Amino acid sequence: MSSIRVAAMQELFTRRPIVVNPPSEKVSDYFGTDTFGLETMKRYLPSGAFENVKKAIDTWGHIDRKDADAVASAMKAWAMERGATHYTHWFHPLNGSTAEKHDAFFEPTKDGKVFEHFSGKELIQQEPDASSLPSGGIRNTFEARGYTAWDPSSTAFIVDRTLCIPTVFVSYTGDALDYKAPLLKSLFALDQAAVEVCHYFNRNVNKVISTLGWEQEYFLVDEALYYARPDLVLTDRTLMGHASAKDQQLADHYFGSIPERVSAFMKDLEYDCYRLGIPIRTRHNEVAPNQYECAPVFEEANQAVDHNQLLMDVMKRVARKHHFRALLHEKPYKGINGSGKHNNWSMLTNTGTNLLAPGTTPKTNLQFLTFLINTIKAVHDHADLLRASVISAGNEYRLGGNEAPPAIISVFVGKHLTKVLHDLERKIPTKRMTPNEKTELKLDIGKIPEILMDNTDRNRTSPFAFTGNRFEFRAVGSSMNCAAPMTVLNVAVANQLAEFKTDVDALIENGMRKDEAIFRTLRDYIIHSKKILFEGNGYSEEWKQEASRRGLTNISEATEALKAYLTPSSVDLLTKYHILSEKELHARYEIRLENYTKKIQIEARVLGDLAVNHIIPTVIKYQNCLIDNVKGLREVLPTSEFGDAAGYQLNSIKKISKHKSLILEMVDEMINARKVANKIEDIRKRAEYYSQNVKPFLDEIRRHIDKLELIVDDELWPLPKYRELIFTR
Ligand code: ADP
Ligand code: MG
């Protein structure tokens, strides 16, 4: 083993689990202690102010300055009691991570002293500038100001003695520069549209929220090994490495017992999460070695998105404390499973009904079918946009890789619901339904709950699957902000529900009874969206062919998939509900393309460096050993007598030469391709050039390096190998 690898392994042997014991056995004793949730707000606020704030949150209303001042001073008192010295507006810029800029609570006084101060003005709005964050050209330097504005619907929290206030981030001209602003608008749109539709079934509904439960997958790697891999440090994934002889073939990691050091890390992570009010409930080993998952109890979607962003942050921090690095990349290792973030999504009414849970009576079941079928149609109509919302340089390696859903968007509903939909499609007569027919239909539908109880067939290969009382969108990448896909889903469903209301009302106006109008409309929708329904194996070759016959798109290449942002149907949908203006949409499209380009650019640079400065010198060293050896052999064992004595070495010398020159040639070509690409002005064309002409080199060069890994003396190989990265913990 090379000295770098030996040093890393030696460090590894000194590791012990770092056990952190929470102050109490009971989570309820410390859950949410670092958050300024509604409960806390109620305790700290005068009751009038609390009622006003609560009402504003529930009704998407405005919080006036007096109440904001009250909240600010309550927050300050609460935070300072907990030792906070600073506050920050915490937001989700379009670089995918979270941003913060801390300010101390104190203000100077005239006599040179300071006093602690935090007003409603500072709570509501800040101007962090932050002009280097991506804006897609929205912020010209002369009007570069960016503003953050308080989002009262998500809880403030304390991290590292800093009060963090969730905010949206907008430009001087009011354009959204973050993920949260469009998400909030989509939640509003969904609320409005869903309430209207609920009124067909229940007049008491006055609010519908979208619920999200994410499942976060990640890898852990020891920090000593991590630092010995410049590719992991700089790109979050390995750009080379031959497959380990054994990796996940035996499925012996999945759901296995959690290694001690990892378990200590998870408990510590959970402790931090609980104090921050993130309700992590599930933890387990995932399929690939050193891959894990955690999942919370679902929450209101905006809160859940914030909690996921916070979790990713906390996870990285806690991992460091345990001498691990958490890899959130969608595909850190070639040849073994990558990481996703399933988004479990549903809608919940203020009356406590999960709109995607089959009911117990024919009436509630009709409501269930209404929301189910409208969601299916929304996905059918906006499948390309949904895909665009989750495509990225990292996710490109995962989607369609026979480990994650394919790049074909389809919907799985299970055997029983398939039958229900089929029956519904066939049964509704075009004329007026007889009471008998109606009862029969309702009774049939009334059977759903019992059947679903034991509906355990969960097609893991489907990108969008109904799992009993929610849909699970599985194409989301592990490193992503869930807000982007959730925004698209919410607004697509909102739009669909509004269309449904229009269609049903039109039939009612023409004299049709309500139930019948609903049935009729749903039936039309089933027929319209049928092609998106697929129950079979999504990984199979046949599905690709079948999907293409059905006219479903299969786009796994990012620059192509991203085009869906700008199609007339996407622009219509997103502008109609003011989710994004055309300007904002174009900006986002460009940011995504730029991000894609930069990721490949960085990877190409790192790979070039590793190849030329790490791998090639190593293989030359080894080749020289072999050459010396051959020469020596020839001296002591004259060729005439032992013709084959150096045969193996000679063969290796030749192979090394071949791979070496191919690698060097391709590194040069790759650099030239980058030079050409970087001169292209048009952002889309540049990204396409990177995708088509730079990215392929990453795989090609790697292939030869991985071959060399098998030839070169293990003692010389400079980078930790896959077996070391994925099996040591
Ligand atoms: P699995 O891996 O079997 O899909 P998990 O328990 O890991 O299941 O995760 C399921 C996630 O779905 C959890 O976060 C859970 O809270 C969430 N979930 C359950 N019901 C709903 C719902 N109505 N809306 C949104 N998410 C939900
Ligand atoms: Mg799941």
PDB file of C-alpha atoms in Angstrom, residues 119-376:
ATOM      1  CA  SER A 119     -36.643  44.759  16.169  1.00  0.00           C
ATOM      2  CA  GLY A 120     -39.522  43.752  13.955  1.00  0.00           C
ATOM      3  CA  LYS A 121     -37.836  45.577  11.115  1.00  0.00           C
ATOM      4  CA  GLU A 122     -34.792  43.348  11.356  1.00  0.00           C
ATOM      5  CA  LEU A 123     -36.956  40.280  11.705  1.00  0.00           C
ATOM      6  CA  ILE A 124     -39.072  41.034   8.663  1.00  0.00           C
ATOM      7  CA  GLN A 125     -36.461  42.139   6.189  1.00  0.00           C
ATOM      8  CA  GLN A 126     -32.724  42.209   5.660  1.00  0.00           C
ATOM      9  CA  GLU A 127     -30.467  43.195   2.837  1.00  0.00           C
ATOM     10  CA  PRO A 128     -27.697  40.639   2.891  1.00  0.00           C
ATOM     11  CA  ASP A 129     -26.432  41.759  -0.515  1.00  0.00           C
ATOM     12  CA  ALA A 130     -25.096  38.264  -1.264  1.00  0.00           C
ATOM     13  CA  SER A 131     -24.477  39.382  -4.808  1.00  0.00           C
ATOM     14  CA  SER A 132     -22.256  36.421  -5.613  1.00  0.00           C
ATOM     15  CA  LEU A 133     -25.071  33.920  -5.264  1.00  0.00           C
ATOM     16  CA  PRO A 134     -26.480  32.684  -8.571  1.00  0.00           C
ATOM     17  CA  SER A 135     -29.217  34.854 -10.042  1.00  0.00           C
ATOM     18  CA  GLY A 136     -29.224  33.813 -13.686  1.00  0.00           C
ATOM     19  CA  GLY A 137     -28.662  37.375 -14.774  1.00  0.00           C
ATOM     20  CA  ILE A 138     -31.592  38.756 -12.777  1.00  0.00           C
ATOM     21  CA  ARG A 139     -29.346  40.921 -10.677  1.00  0.00           C
ATOM     22  CA  ASN A 140     -27.352  43.379 -12.645  1.00  0.00           C
ATOM     23  CA  THR A 141     -24.620  44.900 -10.562  1.00  0.00           C
ATOM     24  CA  PHE A 142     -26.203  48.340 -10.533  1.00  0.00           C
ATOM     25  CA  GLU A 143     -29.265  46.984  -8.832  1.00  0.00           C
ATOM     26  CA  ALA A 144     -27.559  44.087  -7.112  1.00  0.00           C
ATOM     27  CA  ARG A 145     -29.418  44.376  -3.858  1.00  0.00           C
ATOM     28  CA  GLY A 146     -30.963  41.159  -2.635  1.00  0.00           C
ATOM     29  CA  TYR A 147     -33.488  41.068   0.169  1.00  0.00           C
ATOM     30  CA  THR A 148     -34.466  38.364   2.595  1.00  0.00           C
ATOM     31  CA  ALA A 149     -37.948  38.379   4.087  1.00  0.00           C
ATOM     32  CA  TRP A 150     -39.209  36.423   7.078  1.00  0.00           C
ATOM     33  CA  ASP A 151     -41.251  33.269   6.463  1.00  0.00           C
ATOM     34  CA  PRO A 152     -43.392  32.999   9.587  1.00  0.00           C
ATOM     35  CA  SER A 153     -44.724  29.600   8.500  1.00  0.00           C
ATOM     36  CA  SER A 154     -41.409  27.902   9.234  1.00  0.00           C
ATOM     37  CA  THR A 155     -39.915  27.785  12.720  1.00  0.00           C
ATOM     38  CA  ALA A 156     -36.874  29.797  13.699  1.00  0.00           C
ATOM     39  CA  PHE A 157     -34.128  27.842  15.453  1.00  0.00           C
ATOM     40  CA  ILE A 158     -30.767  28.202  17.134  1.00  0.00           C
ATOM     41  CA  VAL A 159     -27.592  26.676  15.785  1.00  0.00           C
ATOM     42  CA  ASP A 160     -24.224  27.423  17.308  1.00  0.00           C
ATOM     43  CA  ARG A 161     -25.551  30.308  19.423  1.00  0.00           C
ATOM     44  CA  THR A 162     -27.069  31.955  16.371  1.00  0.00           C
ATOM     45  CA  LEU A 163     -30.780  32.522  15.969  1.00  0.00           C
ATOM     46  CA  CYS A 164     -31.672  31.401  12.434  1.00  0.00           C
ATOM     47  CA  ILE A 165     -34.777  32.878  10.850  1.00  0.00           C
ATOM     48  CA  PRO A 166     -36.121  31.125   7.751  1.00  0.00           C
ATOM     49  CA  THR A 167     -36.594  33.645   4.959  1.00  0.00           C
ATOM     50  CA  VAL A 168     -37.273  33.985   1.265  1.00  0.00           C
ATOM     51  CA  PHE A 169     -34.620  35.642  -0.863  1.00  0.00           C
ATOM     52  CA  VAL A 170     -35.673  38.084  -3.588  1.00  0.00           C
ATOM     53  CA  SER A 171     -34.020  40.688  -5.739  1.00  0.00           C
ATOM     54  CA  TYR A 172     -34.489  44.428  -5.559  1.00  0.00           C
ATOM     55  CA  THR A 173     -37.044  44.077  -8.341  1.00  0.00           C
ATOM     56  CA  GLY A 174     -38.950  41.407  -6.441  1.00  0.00           C
ATOM     57  CA  ASP A 175     -37.777  38.424  -8.481  1.00  0.00           C
ATOM     58  CA  ALA A 176     -37.307  35.190  -6.574  1.00  0.00           C
ATOM     59  CA  LEU A 177     -33.683  34.199  -6.080  1.00  0.00           C
ATOM     60  CA  ASP A 178     -34.321  31.136  -3.972  1.00  0.00           C
ATOM     61  CA  TYR A 179     -36.251  27.884  -3.690  1.00  0.00           C
ATOM     62  CA  LYS A 180     -38.603  28.927  -0.947  1.00  0.00           C
ATOM     63  CA  ALA A 181     -40.523  31.756  -2.611  1.00  0.00           C
ATOM     64  CA  PRO A 182     -41.885  29.591  -5.477  1.00  0.00           C
ATOM     65  CA  LEU A 183     -42.576  26.749  -3.064  1.00  0.00           C
ATOM     66  CA  LEU A 184     -44.718  28.987  -0.853  1.00  0.00           C
ATOM     67  CA  LYS A 185     -46.625  30.234  -3.886  1.00  0.00           C
ATOM     68  CA  SER A 186     -47.269  26.674  -5.022  1.00  0.00           C
ATOM     69  CA  LEU A 187     -48.545  25.753  -1.574  1.00  0.00           C
ATOM     70  CA  PHE A 188     -50.902  28.693  -1.707  1.00  0.00           C
ATOM     71  CA  ALA A 189     -52.160  27.659  -5.152  1.00  0.00           C
ATOM     72  CA  LEU A 190     -52.714  24.104  -4.006  1.00  0.00           C
ATOM     73  CA  ASP A 191     -54.526  25.247  -0.886  1.00  0.00           C
ATOM     74  CA  GLN A 192     -56.936  27.401  -2.901  1.00  0.00           C
ATOM     75  CA  ALA A 193     -57.695  24.806  -5.554  1.00  0.00           C
ATOM     76  CA  ALA A 194     -57.941  21.821  -3.220  1.00  0.00           C
ATOM     77  CA  VAL A 195     -60.295  23.566  -0.791  1.00  0.00           C
ATOM     78  CA  GLU A 196     -62.681  24.323  -3.646  1.00  0.00           C
ATOM     79  CA  VAL A 197     -62.733  20.686  -4.695  1.00  0.00           C
ATOM     80  CA  CYS A 198     -63.092  19.491  -1.101  1.00  0.00           C
ATOM     81  CA  HIS A 199     -66.297  21.503  -0.895  1.00  0.00           C
ATOM     82  CA  TYR A 200     -67.971  18.945  -3.173  1.00  0.00           C
ATOM     83  CA  PHE A 201     -67.562  16.538  -0.280  1.00  0.00           C
ATOM     84  CA  ASN A 202     -67.168  18.519   2.891  1.00  0.00           C
ATOM     85  CA  ARG A 203     -68.145  22.138   3.436  1.00  0.00           C
ATOM     86  CA  ASN A 204     -66.066  22.388   6.615  1.00  0.00           C
ATOM     87  CA  VAL A 205     -62.745  22.279   4.838  1.00  0.00           C
ATOM     88  CA  ASN A 206     -61.105  25.689   4.684  1.00  0.00           C
ATOM     89  CA  LYS A 207     -57.439  24.810   4.381  1.00  0.00           C
ATOM     90  CA  VAL A 208     -55.447  22.131   2.601  1.00  0.00           C
ATOM     91  CA  ILE A 209     -51.757  21.727   3.201  1.00  0.00           C
ATOM     92  CA  SER A 210     -49.306  19.645   1.267  1.00  0.00           C
ATOM     93  CA  THR A 211     -47.404  17.091   3.346  1.00  0.00           C
ATOM     94  CA  LEU A 212     -43.894  15.850   2.705  1.00  0.00           C
ATOM     95  CA  GLY A 213     -41.896  13.024   4.250  1.00  0.00           C
ATOM     96  CA  TRP A 214     -38.444  12.746   2.689  1.00  0.00           C
ATOM     97  CA  GLU A 215     -36.145   9.762   2.956  1.00  0.00           C
ATOM     98  CA  GLN A 216     -32.546  10.910   2.918  1.00  0.00           C
ATOM     99  CA  GLU A 217     -29.924   8.484   1.634  1.00  0.00           C
ATOM    100  CA  TYR A 218     -26.214   9.144   2.133  1.00  0.00           C
ATOM    101  CA  PHE A 219     -22.806   7.510   2.319  1.00  0.00           C
ATOM    102  CA  LEU A 220     -20.290   7.800   5.091  1.00  0.00           C
ATOM    103  CA  VAL A 221     -16.563   7.603   4.525  1.00  0.00           C
ATOM    104  CA  ASP A 222     -13.797   7.927   7.076  1.00  0.00           C
ATOM    105  CA  GLU A 223     -12.165  11.344   6.894  1.00  0.00           C
ATOM    106  CA  ALA A 224      -8.617   9.956   6.601  1.00  0.00           C
ATOM    107  CA  LEU A 225      -9.604   8.056   3.459  1.00  0.00           C
ATOM    108  CA  TYR A 226     -11.630  11.015   2.264  1.00  0.00           C
ATOM    109  CA  TYR A 227      -8.647  13.346   2.424  1.00  0.00           C
ATOM    110  CA  ALA A 228      -6.546  10.838   0.531  1.00  0.00           C
ATOM    111  CA  ARG A 229      -9.036  11.133  -2.365  1.00  0.00           C
ATOM    112  CA  PRO A 230      -8.850  14.604  -3.926  1.00  0.00           C
ATOM    113  CA  ASP A 231     -11.792  13.672  -6.149  1.00  0.00           C
ATOM    114  CA  LEU A 232     -14.039  13.130  -3.124  1.00  0.00           C
ATOM    115  CA  VAL A 233     -12.849  16.340  -1.528  1.00  0.00           C
ATOM    116  CA  LEU A 234     -13.413  18.434  -4.637  1.00  0.00           C
ATOM    117  CA  THR A 235     -16.323  16.764  -6.406  1.00  0.00           C
ATOM    118  CA  ASP A 236     -18.079  14.709  -3.725  1.00  0.00           C
ATOM    119  CA  ARG A 237     -17.711  11.604  -5.895  1.00  0.00           C
ATOM    120  CA  THR A 238     -14.975   9.217  -6.988  1.00  0.00           C
ATOM    121  CA  LEU A 239     -13.763   9.863 -10.523  1.00  0.00           C
ATOM    122  CA  MET A 240     -11.816   6.618 -10.617  1.00  0.00           C
ATOM    123  CA  GLY A 241     -11.577   3.332  -8.794  1.00  0.00           C
ATOM    124  CA  HIS A 242     -11.923  -0.242  -9.927  1.00  0.00           C
ATOM    125  CA  ALA A 243     -14.938  -2.079  -8.529  1.00  0.00           C
ATOM    126  CA  SER A 244     -14.282  -3.988  -5.341  1.00  0.00           C
ATOM    127  CA  ALA A 245     -14.422  -7.773  -5.823  1.00  0.00           C
ATOM    128  CA  LYS A 246     -17.260  -7.769  -3.377  1.00  0.00           C
ATOM    129  CA  ASP A 247     -19.600  -4.855  -2.918  1.00  0.00           C
ATOM    130  CA  GLN A 248     -23.365  -5.150  -2.687  1.00  0.00           C
ATOM    131  CA  GLN A 249     -23.870  -8.503  -4.462  1.00  0.00           C
ATOM    132  CA  LEU A 250     -24.767 -10.398  -1.299  1.00  0.00           C
ATOM    133  CA  ALA A 251     -27.172  -7.721  -0.084  1.00  0.00           C
ATOM    134  CA  ASP A 252     -25.580  -8.193   3.315  1.00  0.00           C
ATOM    135  CA  HIS A 253     -25.437  -4.500   4.173  1.00  0.00           C
ATOM    136  CA  TYR A 254     -29.077  -3.608   3.498  1.00  0.00           C
ATOM    137  CA  PHE A 255     -31.029  -3.419   6.770  1.00  0.00           C
ATOM    138  CA  GLY A 256     -28.034  -5.107   8.465  1.00  0.00           C
ATOM    139  CA  SER A 257     -26.872  -4.285  11.961  1.00  0.00           C
ATOM    140  CA  ILE A 258     -25.496  -0.754  12.051  1.00  0.00           C
ATOM    141  CA  PRO A 259     -21.715  -0.549  12.655  1.00  0.00           C
ATOM    142  CA  GLU A 260     -20.799   0.853  16.070  1.00  0.00           C
ATOM    143  CA  ARG A 261     -19.112   4.046  14.965  1.00  0.00           C
ATOM    144  CA  VAL A 262     -21.945   4.735  12.535  1.00  0.00           C
ATOM    145  CA  SER A 263     -24.545   4.044  15.162  1.00  0.00           C
ATOM    146  CA  ALA A 264     -22.861   6.521  17.512  1.00  0.00           C
ATOM    147  CA  PHE A 265     -22.890   9.066  14.687  1.00  0.00           C
ATOM    148  CA  MET A 266     -26.573   8.470  13.946  1.00  0.00           C
ATOM    149  CA  LYS A 267     -27.594   8.860  17.575  1.00  0.00           C
ATOM    150  CA  ASP A 268     -25.642  12.071  17.844  1.00  0.00           C
ATOM    151  CA  LEU A 269     -27.217  13.324  14.624  1.00  0.00           C
ATOM    152  CA  GLU A 270     -30.665  12.430  15.885  1.00  0.00           C
ATOM    153  CA  TYR A 271     -30.027  14.215  19.157  1.00  0.00           C
ATOM    154  CA  ASP A 272     -29.181  17.426  17.284  1.00  0.00           C
ATOM    155  CA  CYS A 273     -32.162  16.934  14.968  1.00  0.00           C
ATOM    156  CA  TYR A 274     -34.575  16.448  17.858  1.00  0.00           C
ATOM    157  CA  ARG A 275     -33.445  19.616  19.541  1.00  0.00           C
ATOM    158  CA  LEU A 276     -34.038  21.374  16.230  1.00  0.00           C
ATOM    159  CA  GLY A 277     -37.492  19.846  15.957  1.00  0.00           C
ATOM    160  CA  ILE A 278     -36.633  17.586  13.005  1.00  0.00           C
ATOM    161  CA  PRO A 279     -38.671  14.462  13.718  1.00  0.00           C
ATOM    162  CA  ILE A 280     -36.258  11.790  12.418  1.00  0.00           C
ATOM    163  CA  ARG A 281     -37.884   8.475  13.110  1.00  0.00           C
ATOM    164  CA  THR A 282     -36.266   5.905  10.855  1.00  0.00           C
ATOM    165  CA  ARG A 283     -32.635   4.905  10.363  1.00  0.00           C
ATOM    166  CA  HIS A 284     -31.165   1.947   8.564  1.00  0.00           C
ATOM    167  CA  ASN A 285     -28.377   0.607   6.392  1.00  0.00           C
ATOM    168  CA  GLU A 286     -29.042   1.017   2.692  1.00  0.00           C
ATOM    169  CA  VAL A 287     -28.194  -1.310  -0.194  1.00  0.00           C
ATOM    170  CA  ALA A 288     -24.591  -0.268  -0.884  1.00  0.00           C
ATOM    171  CA  PRO A 289     -21.861  -0.802   1.681  1.00  0.00           C
ATOM    172  CA  ASN A 290     -21.438   2.291   3.860  1.00  0.00           C
ATOM    173  CA  GLN A 291     -24.735   3.703   2.572  1.00  0.00           C
ATOM    174  CA  TYR A 292     -27.431   4.716   5.057  1.00  0.00           C
ATOM    175  CA  GLU A 293     -30.837   6.351   5.219  1.00  0.00           C
ATOM    176  CA  CYS A 294     -32.789   8.439   7.652  1.00  0.00           C
ATOM    177  CA  ALA A 295     -36.403   9.584   7.409  1.00  0.00           C
ATOM    178  CA  PRO A 296     -38.606  11.799   9.559  1.00  0.00           C
ATOM    179  CA  VAL A 297     -42.284  11.720  10.272  1.00  0.00           C
ATOM    180  CA  PHE A 298     -43.878  13.764   7.502  1.00  0.00           C
ATOM    181  CA  GLU A 299     -44.638  17.442   8.058  1.00  0.00           C
ATOM    182  CA  GLU A 300     -46.215  20.363   6.259  1.00  0.00           C
ATOM    183  CA  ALA A 301     -44.161  20.614   3.050  1.00  0.00           C
ATOM    184  CA  ASN A 302     -42.529  24.005   3.605  1.00  0.00           C
ATOM    185  CA  GLN A 303     -41.448  23.023   7.086  1.00  0.00           C
ATOM    186  CA  ALA A 304     -40.320  19.631   5.820  1.00  0.00           C
ATOM    187  CA  VAL A 305     -38.201  21.215   3.080  1.00  0.00           C
ATOM    188  CA  ASP A 306     -36.527  23.506   5.611  1.00  0.00           C
ATOM    189  CA  HIS A 307     -35.937  20.571   7.886  1.00  0.00           C
ATOM    190  CA  ASN A 308     -34.335  18.589   5.098  1.00  0.00           C
ATOM    191  CA  GLN A 309     -32.013  21.471   4.215  1.00  0.00           C
ATOM    192  CA  LEU A 310     -31.138  21.812   7.864  1.00  0.00           C
ATOM    193  CA  LEU A 311     -30.639  18.072   8.246  1.00  0.00           C
ATOM    194  CA  MET A 312     -28.131  17.975   5.392  1.00  0.00           C
ATOM    195  CA  ASP A 313     -26.209  20.744   7.105  1.00  0.00           C
ATOM    196  CA  VAL A 314     -26.329  19.171  10.541  1.00  0.00           C
ATOM    197  CA  MET A 315     -25.419  15.797   9.086  1.00  0.00           C
ATOM    198  CA  LYS A 316     -22.239  17.149   7.543  1.00  0.00           C
ATOM    199  CA  ARG A 317     -21.287  18.837  10.783  1.00  0.00           C
ATOM    200  CA  VAL A 318     -21.968  15.843  13.018  1.00  0.00           C
ATOM    201  CA  ALA A 319     -20.174  13.539  10.578  1.00  0.00           C
ATOM    202  CA  ARG A 320     -17.021  15.631  10.940  1.00  0.00           C
ATOM    203  CA  LYS A 321     -17.204  15.382  14.682  1.00  0.00           C
ATOM    204  CA  HIS A 322     -17.184  11.591  14.282  1.00  0.00           C
ATOM    205  CA  HIS A 323     -14.288  11.716  11.793  1.00  0.00           C
ATOM    206  CA  PHE A 324     -16.565  10.783   8.946  1.00  0.00           C
ATOM    207  CA  ARG A 325     -17.581  12.684   5.868  1.00  0.00           C
ATOM    208  CA  ALA A 326     -21.197  12.454   4.762  1.00  0.00           C
ATOM    209  CA  LEU A 327     -21.436  12.115   1.000  1.00  0.00           C
ATOM    210  CA  LEU A 328     -24.742  13.443  -0.296  1.00  0.00           C
ATOM    211  CA  HIS A 329     -23.821  13.091  -3.972  1.00  0.00           C
ATOM    212  CA  GLU A 330     -26.236  11.034  -6.064  1.00  0.00           C
ATOM    213  CA  LYS A 331     -23.490   8.715  -7.264  1.00  0.00           C
ATOM    214  CA  PRO A 332     -20.305   8.717  -5.201  1.00  0.00           C
ATOM    215  CA  TYR A 333     -19.184   5.300  -6.435  1.00  0.00           C
ATOM    216  CA  LYS A 334     -19.491   3.746  -9.843  1.00  0.00           C
ATOM    217  CA  GLY A 335     -21.035   0.296  -9.993  1.00  0.00           C
ATOM    218  CA  ILE A 336     -22.881   0.376  -6.690  1.00  0.00           C
ATOM    219  CA  ASN A 337     -26.147   2.054  -5.801  1.00  0.00           C
ATOM    220  CA  GLY A 338     -26.358   5.794  -5.704  1.00  0.00           C
ATOM    221  CA  SER A 339     -28.405   7.885  -3.298  1.00  0.00           C
ATOM    222  CA  GLY A 340     -31.835   9.348  -3.730  1.00  0.00           C
ATOM    223  CA  LYS A 341     -34.305  11.227  -1.626  1.00  0.00           C
ATOM    224  CA  HIS A 342     -37.784   9.790  -1.977  1.00  0.00           C
ATOM    225  CA  ASN A 343     -40.370  12.505  -1.536  1.00  0.00           C
ATOM    226  CA  ASN A 344     -43.521  11.103   0.065  1.00  0.00           C
ATOM    227  CA  TRP A 345     -46.246  13.579  -0.719  1.00  0.00           C
ATOM    228  CA  SER A 346     -49.904  14.011   0.091  1.00  0.00           C
ATOM    229  CA  MET A 347     -52.543  16.624   0.949  1.00  0.00           C
ATOM    230  CA  LEU A 348     -54.114  17.134   4.353  1.00  0.00           C
ATOM    231  CA  THR A 349     -57.226  19.148   5.261  1.00  0.00           C
ATOM    232  CA  ASN A 350     -57.777  21.290   8.340  1.00  0.00           C
ATOM    233  CA  THR A 351     -60.422  18.720   9.272  1.00  0.00           C
ATOM    234  CA  GLY A 352     -57.699  16.076   9.497  1.00  0.00           C
ATOM    235  CA  THR A 353     -58.405  14.164   6.308  1.00  0.00           C
ATOM    236  CA  ASN A 354     -55.501  12.841   4.274  1.00  0.00           C
ATOM    237  CA  LEU A 355     -56.921  13.353   0.799  1.00  0.00           C
ATOM    238  CA  LEU A 356     -54.942  10.444  -0.608  1.00  0.00           C
ATOM    239  CA  ALA A 357     -56.078   7.951   2.011  1.00  0.00           C
ATOM    240  CA  PRO A 358     -58.925   5.695   0.883  1.00  0.00           C
ATOM    241  CA  GLY A 359     -61.966   6.465   3.007  1.00  0.00           C
ATOM    242  CA  THR A 360     -64.314   4.206   4.842  1.00  0.00           C
ATOM    243  CA  THR A 361     -67.548   5.269   3.163  1.00  0.00           C
ATOM    244  CA  PRO A 362     -68.520   5.534  -0.493  1.00  0.00           C
ATOM    245  CA  LYS A 363     -68.590   9.320  -0.171  1.00  0.00           C
ATOM    246  CA  THR A 364     -65.107   9.676   1.285  1.00  0.00           C
ATOM    247  CA  ASN A 365     -63.915   7.210  -1.299  1.00  0.00           C
ATOM    248  CA  LEU A 366     -65.213   9.329  -4.097  1.00  0.00           C
ATOM    249  CA  GLN A 367     -63.209  12.164  -2.577  1.00  0.00           C
ATOM    250  CA  PHE A 368     -60.153   9.909  -2.418  1.00  0.00           C
ATOM    251  CA  LEU A 369     -60.562   8.896  -6.052  1.00  0.00           C
ATOM    252  CA  THR A 370     -60.966  12.510  -7.027  1.00  0.00           C
ATOM    253  CA  PHE A 371     -57.624  13.499  -5.544  1.00  0.00           C
ATOM    254  CA  LEU A 372     -55.917  10.322  -6.708  1.00  0.00           C
ATOM    255  CA  ILE A 373     -57.023  10.670 -10.312  1.00  0.00           C
ATOM    256  CA  ASN A 374     -56.364  14.383 -10.466  1.00  0.00           C
ATOM    257  CA  THR A 375     -52.830  13.779  -9.208  1.00  0.00           C
ATOM    258  CA  ILE A 376     -52.314  11.115 -11.848  1.00  0.00           C
TER     259      ILE A 376
END
